[in-house]
C-alpha cells in the first residue's frame, strides 16, 4: 500500500482523487488490524460483543448475594446447598461497540503542497476498516460550520463522500455551533493538527464526556515539525488569510520548535487529565505506510 | 597609501543600496502558506513593550552579490597601493660616450653624474634601479639592487669609452621596460636635443661643462705607390679659441712638431706623405679637458701583392696580360703556389686556394655592341661601363657555366663559379681580334678589380686603421687569430670561420697575430660629437612621475576582477544547489 501511495506523484494529484485514493489505501491496510479498546473494555448497546459490565450473555462473570427482586433463575442452588446462602450468578453483558471518528475539516488539514490531507484520509480509512474488523459500528464526523457526518460513512471508506477539508473554522468553534451527536460509551478518535488557538482541555473534556475513551491523533507535516530557515517570507494563515512578514532563520526556527513543543505538551496534559490518549504522526510517514498507531496502542494486528 | 586611478568609477557603489532594496523587497513578499500563524507569532511576541526595530537578515547569496559588486567597482576604479613616489623603480640611462670623461675642476662628468645619482638615491629611495648604458647601441648592466653599495659596484662597468651615445634608443628601451611604472633617469653631459621634450616620468640630468678641448676627428693612411699618404683632421671643440701643440712621431722619433691656433669650431687638416715602410705614426695634441681624443695612431697600410701565373696557349696575348697586370700594381710573379692563374684551354686541377681566370676564345665569335648587362653588386663590375665596346663572344650560351657577371642579351661573357673550398673560378669569353675591350679603359679596370678582390682574400687585416666601434676583419686561412690591445686586453679566436670579425673595445694600438704574420691595428676615437664639448651644459629637464599617472597597468584591477568572478561562480553554485534541492 505504502508503495502504491508513494507511487502517486504529489504534484499531479488533485485534492479529491488524492483523498479518495488515500481512503482506499487506508481501508486496505486497515483490514490487517483490529481496534484496541481501553482497559475497561468496550461499551455500547446490546450486541454480540462482550462488554465490560454484567449482562445476559452465557459467559460467567461473578457471584453476588441475592437481593429481593432478582430473577430466581439466576440463583445458584448449588451454592445455597453448600453454604445456606442465596447467591446469584452474574454474566457478562454483550454489547455492540461504536467508534466515533471526529475529523478536523479545516483548510489547514489539507495544506497546499503537502500530503497532510491524504494522510488524514488514510488514517480515517485505516481506523474505519480496523473498527469493522472489530465488529464495531462507526460514525465519521467532520467539522465545518458545526459537525456533520460524512455521507455513506457506514459503507466501506472507499465509498465515503468525504471528508472535505474546506472549513475556515476551528473544531472548537464548530463544536460550539453544532456539536457531533456522539454515541454514549463510544470510542472517540479525533484527527487534527491541533494548530489553532484555544483551550485544549475544554475540547478534550467535551469529546470525553459520555464516551468510553478518547484518542487524539495530531497530524503534522515534516515542515510543520521542523521548518527550514528559509529567509524572509510572508506567512499566510490558510484559514484566516492573515499574513505575517518575517525572516525565518535558525534562531526563529528554534523559537518555533520551542513553541510547538510547548503547545503539544499543553494538549498532552489536557488529554492526560481526562484519561485520554494523544499521539503525533508525520503525514509523510503515514503516506509511506508508517502510521505508528500500532505503536501507540490504538491498533493491533490480526 | 591607497590610490584610485579612476575614482569616478566609485559611482558604481550606488548600486549597492539598490541591491539591498531588491533583497529587502523580495524577502518581504515571498509568500508561503502555513496551517496557522499561532506558532509563528510566538517568537516575535511580546509586542506590548512597543515597536521593535527588526534587524535586516539577508542570505548568503546577497553577501556574495554584494561582494562581487564591490569588487567589480573597485577593479574599475583601478586601486593602487604600496608604491610611493619615492618607492617607484628607476631605470637609469647612462651616457657611455667618451665625452663623459671630460675633466673640469670638479672632476669628470662621469664622477659628477655618479655623485648626483647617489644623492638622488638617498633622497628618493627607489625600490630598484636598473642601468642602461647608452653607447652606439644600448647595453644593460646586470643587477637591479637599489642599495648604494650595490649601485656603486655596478657603476664600475660604466667605462665611458663609446664613440657616441644613442640616448634616444636607450630612452626608448627604458620607457618600454618602465611600462608607465618606473621613472626613467638620464645622466648625460648635454641638454635634450631639439624636438625632444622629456615628459612626465623622464628626468634628464645634464652634468656637462663647457671646457677647452681639441682633438683628432679624422685620420687616414693609405698606400700611394711607394709612399704612404696621410691625412689628419683636428677640431677645436671648445666654445672659444684654443692654442695647442701637435707632435707627430714616427716610431719613437719626432717627425714633426707644430703649434696650432684654432678658432671656435675650426677644423685643421693636415695631408702629408711618408715613405713606404715607415713605422707607426703617432700624433699627439697638448693636454685639455678630454685626453682620449688627443692621441692618434696610424698603422702602415698593407701592401699585398697577388701571386699571378699566366698560362695562355695563345702566346699572342701574353704581353697584353702582363702589361695589364703590371699596370695594376697589385701583382707579382712567383714560383710558389699562385694566388691567381690566368690560363687558356681545358680546366685543370689547381691548388685549393688558387683562383683561376679561364680565357676562352670562341672559334666562331659573335660580335656584341651592347647593351651589356652587368651585375653591379659583383666586385668585378665596379667601375665598368662597357659603353662603345665591341665584344666578340660566343654564339650561344651552351658553353658557359657559373653565374653570369657580364651578359649580352642571354649570352654570358664573363661568369663566376665558386668551389666548395671558397675559391673563385672565372670564365672570360673574349676573342680579342674582333673586340675593342682590351683597348678601352674598362680592360685595366676589370683586371684591377680582379686582383684587388683576390688581394682582399689574402691573409691579414683588411683595414689597419679603424675608428672605435668599427668591426675589424681578419683573414687567417685557418691559422687562427690572436689580438692583444691596450690595458692588457687580449682575445684569441681559434675558429675555422674565415674571416673572423671582432670589435676593439677602445682606442689604442693592437697587435694582430695570425700564424707567423703579425700586423698592427690602430684604433682611434675620431668622434666629432665627443670632441665637441661646446654643447655641454648642466641642468635638469622633465619631471618625476606623479601618483595619478602611476601604475596604469597595475595588477590590482586584474586580481579584483578575478575575485569578483570567483564570487559570481560561488553565487552560481549556490543558486544551482538551491534549485536542485527544491526540485
mmCIF file of N, CA, C and O in Angstrom, chain B residues 321-363:
data_model
loop_
_atom_site.group_PDB
_atom_site.id
_atom_site.type_symbol
_atom_site.label_atom_id
_atom_site.label_comp_id
_atom_site.label_asym_id
_atom_site.label_seq_id
_atom_site.Cartn_x
_atom_site.Cartn_y
_atom_site.Cartn_z
ATOM 1 N N UNK B 321 98.416 40.660 -71.350
ATOM 2 C CA UNK B 321 98.065 40.323 -69.973
ATOM 3 C C UNK B 321 99.143 40.801 -69.021
ATOM 4 O O UNK B 321 98.854 41.374 -67.956
ATOM 5 N N UNK B 322 100.377 40.604 -69.390
ATOM 6 C CA UNK B 322 101.452 41.007 -68.483
ATOM 7 C C UNK B 322 101.483 42.522 -68.295
ATOM 8 O O UNK B 322 101.708 43.014 -67.183
ATOM 9 N N UNK B 323 101.251 43.234 -69.367
ATOM 10 C CA UNK B 323 101.204 44.707 -69.238
ATOM 11 C C UNK B 323 100.034 45.125 -68.337
ATOM 12 O O UNK B 323 100.161 46.015 -67.495
ATOM 13 N N UNK B 324 98.976 44.486 -68.543
ATOM 14 C CA UNK B 324 97.794 44.838 -67.739
ATOM 15 C C UNK B 324 98.030 44.560 -66.260
ATOM 16 O O UNK B 324 97.730 45.379 -65.398
ATOM 17 N N UNK B 325 98.618 43.423 -65.980
ATOM 18 C CA UNK B 325 98.878 43.074 -64.576
ATOM 19 C C UNK B 325 99.873 44.041 -63.958
ATOM 20 O O UNK B 325 99.725 44.455 -62.799
ATOM 21 N N UNK B 326 100.838 44.413 -64.729
ATOM 22 C CA UNK B 326 101.835 45.330 -64.187
ATOM 23 C C UNK B 326 101.214 46.688 -63.900
ATOM 24 O O UNK B 326 101.554 47.367 -62.929
ATOM 25 N N UNK B 327 100.283 47.066 -64.773
ATOM 26 C CA UNK B 327 99.641 48.374 -64.595
ATOM 27 C C UNK B 327 98.831 48.439 -63.311
ATOM 28 O O UNK B 327 98.673 49.508 -62.720
ATOM 29 N N UNK B 328 98.317 47.347 -62.878
ATOM 30 C CA UNK B 328 97.503 47.384 -61.649
ATOM 31 C C UNK B 328 98.371 47.623 -60.421
ATOM 32 O O UNK B 328 97.907 48.192 -59.435
ATOM 33 N N UNK B 329 99.618 47.199 -60.455
ATOM 34 C CA UNK B 329 100.476 47.358 -59.295
ATOM 35 C C UNK B 329 100.133 46.413 -58.168
ATOM 36 O O UNK B 329 100.620 46.574 -57.049
ATOM 37 N N UNK B 330 99.304 45.476 -58.374
ATOM 38 C CA UNK B 330 98.863 44.573 -57.311
ATOM 39 C C UNK B 330 99.357 43.147 -57.520
ATOM 40 O O UNK B 330 99.020 42.274 -56.733
ATOM 41 N N UNK B 331 100.121 42.924 -58.549
ATOM 42 C CA UNK B 331 100.502 41.543 -58.843
ATOM 43 C C UNK B 331 102.013 41.390 -58.775
ATOM 44 O O UNK B 331 102.765 42.370 -58.862
ATOM 45 N N UNK B 332 102.416 40.172 -58.628
ATOM 46 C CA UNK B 332 103.814 39.830 -58.685
ATOM 47 C C UNK B 332 103.900 38.392 -59.191
ATOM 48 O O UNK B 332 102.985 37.590 -58.964
ATOM 49 N N UNK B 333 104.937 38.127 -59.911
ATOM 50 C CA UNK B 333 105.121 36.770 -60.395
ATOM 51 C C UNK B 333 105.822 35.962 -59.330
ATOM 52 O O UNK B 333 106.599 36.494 -58.521
ATOM 53 N N UNK B 334 105.552 34.704 -59.299
ATOM 54 C CA UNK B 334 106.110 33.867 -58.250
ATOM 55 C C UNK B 334 106.309 32.466 -58.769
ATOM 56 O O UNK B 334 105.668 32.036 -59.742
ATOM 57 N N UNK B 335 107.182 31.789 -58.139
ATOM 58 C CA UNK B 335 107.359 30.370 -58.449
ATOM 59 C C UNK B 335 106.645 29.500 -57.428
ATOM 60 O O UNK B 335 106.606 28.276 -57.571
ATOM 61 N N UNK B 336 106.155 30.135 -56.370
ATOM 62 C CA UNK B 336 105.421 29.380 -55.355
ATOM 63 C C UNK B 336 103.993 29.132 -55.852
ATOM 64 O O UNK B 336 103.641 29.422 -56.993
ATOM 65 N N UNK B 337 103.154 28.677 -54.928
ATOM 66 C CA UNK B 337 101.756 28.426 -55.266
ATOM 67 C C UNK B 337 101.098 29.743 -55.648
ATOM 68 O O UNK B 337 101.118 30.700 -54.867
ATOM 69 N N UNK B 338 100.550 29.837 -56.850
ATOM 70 C CA UNK B 338 99.975 31.110 -57.276
ATOM 71 C C UNK B 338 98.645 31.367 -56.567
ATOM 72 O O UNK B 338 97.918 30.448 -56.218
ATOM 73 N N UNK B 339 98.379 32.655 -56.399
ATOM 74 C CA UNK B 339 97.066 33.040 -55.862
ATOM 75 C C UNK B 339 96.044 33.101 -56.986
ATOM 76 O O UNK B 339 94.845 32.909 -56.756
ATOM 77 N N UNK B 340 96.516 33.394 -58.182
ATOM 78 C CA UNK B 340 95.617 33.522 -59.316
ATOM 79 C C UNK B 340 96.317 32.967 -60.552
ATOM 80 O O UNK B 340 97.496 33.268 -60.774
ATOM 81 N N UNK B 341 95.595 32.177 -61.333
ATOM 82 C CA UNK B 341 96.123 31.638 -62.575
ATOM 83 C C UNK B 341 95.233 32.103 -63.711
ATOM 84 O O UNK B 341 94.004 31.973 -63.630
ATOM 85 N N UNK B 342 95.869 32.684 -64.748
ATOM 86 C CA UNK B 342 95.138 33.076 -65.949
ATOM 87 C C UNK B 342 95.576 32.098 -67.036
ATOM 88 O O UNK B 342 96.765 32.033 -67.374
ATOM 89 N N UNK B 343 94.623 31.315 -67.542
ATOM 90 C CA UNK B 343 95.022 30.262 -68.461
ATOM 91 C C UNK B 343 94.004 30.124 -69.580
ATOM 92 O O UNK B 343 92.881 30.640 -69.491
ATOM 93 N N UNK B 344 94.411 29.364 -70.603
ATOM 94 C CA UNK B 344 93.516 29.006 -71.691
ATOM 95 C C UNK B 344 93.510 27.482 -71.795
ATOM 96 O O UNK B 344 94.426 26.802 -71.321
ATOM 97 N N UNK B 345 92.498 26.973 -72.454
ATOM 98 C CA UNK B 345 92.407 25.531 -72.626
ATOM 99 C C UNK B 345 91.407 24.928 -71.656
ATOM 100 O O UNK B 345 90.619 25.632 -71.001
ATOM 101 N N UNK B 346 91.447 23.603 -71.547
ATOM 102 C CA UNK B 346 90.510 22.901 -70.699
ATOM 103 C C UNK B 346 90.831 23.133 -69.216
ATOM 104 O O UNK B 346 92.003 23.357 -68.874
ATOM 105 N N UNK B 347 89.837 23.094 -68.354
ATOM 106 C CA UNK B 347 90.086 23.276 -66.918
ATOM 107 C C UNK B 347 90.982 22.179 -66.393
ATOM 108 O O UNK B 347 90.916 21.032 -66.805
ATOM 109 N N UNK B 348 91.822 22.558 -65.465
ATOM 110 C CA UNK B 348 92.761 21.627 -64.865
ATOM 111 C C UNK B 348 92.674 21.749 -63.349
ATOM 112 O O UNK B 348 92.185 22.760 -62.839
ATOM 113 N N UNK B 349 93.173 20.741 -62.636
ATOM 114 C CA UNK B 349 93.174 20.883 -61.170
ATOM 115 C C UNK B 349 94.266 21.852 -60.735
ATOM 116 O O UNK B 349 95.400 21.794 -61.215
ATOM 117 N N UNK B 350 93.887 22.750 -59.814
ATOM 118 C CA UNK B 350 94.801 23.736 -59.280
ATOM 119 C C UNK B 350 94.838 23.615 -57.759
ATOM 120 O O UNK B 350 93.972 22.971 -57.178
ATOM 121 N N UNK B 351 95.846 24.191 -57.121
ATOM 122 C CA UNK B 351 95.875 24.141 -55.641
ATOM 123 C C UNK B 351 94.583 24.706 -55.037
ATOM 124 O O UNK B 351 93.882 25.508 -55.659
ATOM 125 N N UNK B 352 94.308 24.297 -53.767
ATOM 126 C CA UNK B 352 92.997 24.571 -53.164
ATOM 127 C C UNK B 352 92.685 26.056 -53.091
ATOM 128 O O UNK B 352 91.544 26.472 -53.271
ATOM 129 N N UNK B 353 93.682 26.905 -52.821
ATOM 130 C CA UNK B 353 93.393 28.321 -52.621
ATOM 131 C C UNK B 353 93.700 29.154 -53.853
ATOM 132 O O UNK B 353 93.771 30.377 -53.770
ATOM 133 N N UNK B 354 93.895 28.529 -54.965
ATOM 134 C CA UNK B 354 94.225 29.261 -56.184
ATOM 135 C C UNK B 354 92.959 29.607 -56.961
ATOM 136 O O UNK B 354 92.141 28.734 -57.249
ATOM 137 N N UNK B 355 92.820 30.909 -57.240
ATOM 138 C CA UNK B 355 91.716 31.349 -58.073
ATOM 139 C C UNK B 355 92.138 31.214 -59.529
ATOM 140 O O UNK B 355 93.336 31.279 -59.848
ATOM 141 N N UNK B 356 91.197 31.058 -60.440
ATOM 142 C CA UNK B 356 91.537 30.908 -61.856
ATOM 143 C C UNK B 356 90.686 31.837 -62.697
ATOM 144 O O UNK B 356 89.534 32.125 -62.353
ATOM 145 N N UNK B 357 91.326 32.289 -63.809
ATOM 146 C CA UNK B 357 90.590 33.007 -64.848
ATOM 147 C C UNK B 357 90.849 32.251 -66.153
ATOM 148 O O UNK B 357 91.984 32.245 -66.668
ATOM 149 N N UNK B 358 89.817 31.579 -66.630
ATOM 150 C CA UNK B 358 89.947 30.808 -67.863
ATOM 151 C C UNK B 358 89.481 31.686 -69.018
ATOM 152 O O UNK B 358 88.341 32.147 -69.031
ATOM 153 N N UNK B 359 90.432 31.927 -69.907
ATOM 154 C CA UNK B 359 90.152 32.780 -71.061
ATOM 155 C C UNK B 359 89.759 31.869 -72.219
ATOM 156 O O UNK B 359 90.554 31.072 -72.701
ATOM 157 N N UNK B 360 88.522 32.004 -72.701
ATOM 158 C CA UNK B 360 88.020 31.176 -73.792
ATOM 159 C C UNK B 360 87.875 32.052 -75.034
ATOM 160 O O UNK B 360 87.165 33.071 -74.988
ATOM 161 N N UNK B 361 88.562 31.648 -76.115
ATOM 162 C CA UNK B 361 88.427 32.375 -77.377
ATOM 163 C C UNK B 361 87.461 31.590 -78.263
ATOM 164 O O UNK B 361 87.798 30.486 -78.724
ATOM 165 N N UNK B 362 86.304 32.110 -78.524
ATOM 166 C CA UNK B 362 85.341 31.372 -79.346
ATOM 167 C C UNK B 362 85.874 31.210 -80.772
ATOM 168 O O UNK B 362 86.486 32.131 -81.338
ATOM 169 N N UNK B 363 85.629 30.026 -81.373
ATOM 170 C CA UNK B 363 86.079 29.771 -82.721
ATOM 171 C C UNK B 363 85.301 30.576 -83.744
ATOM 172 O O UNK B 363 85.865 31.158 -84.672
#
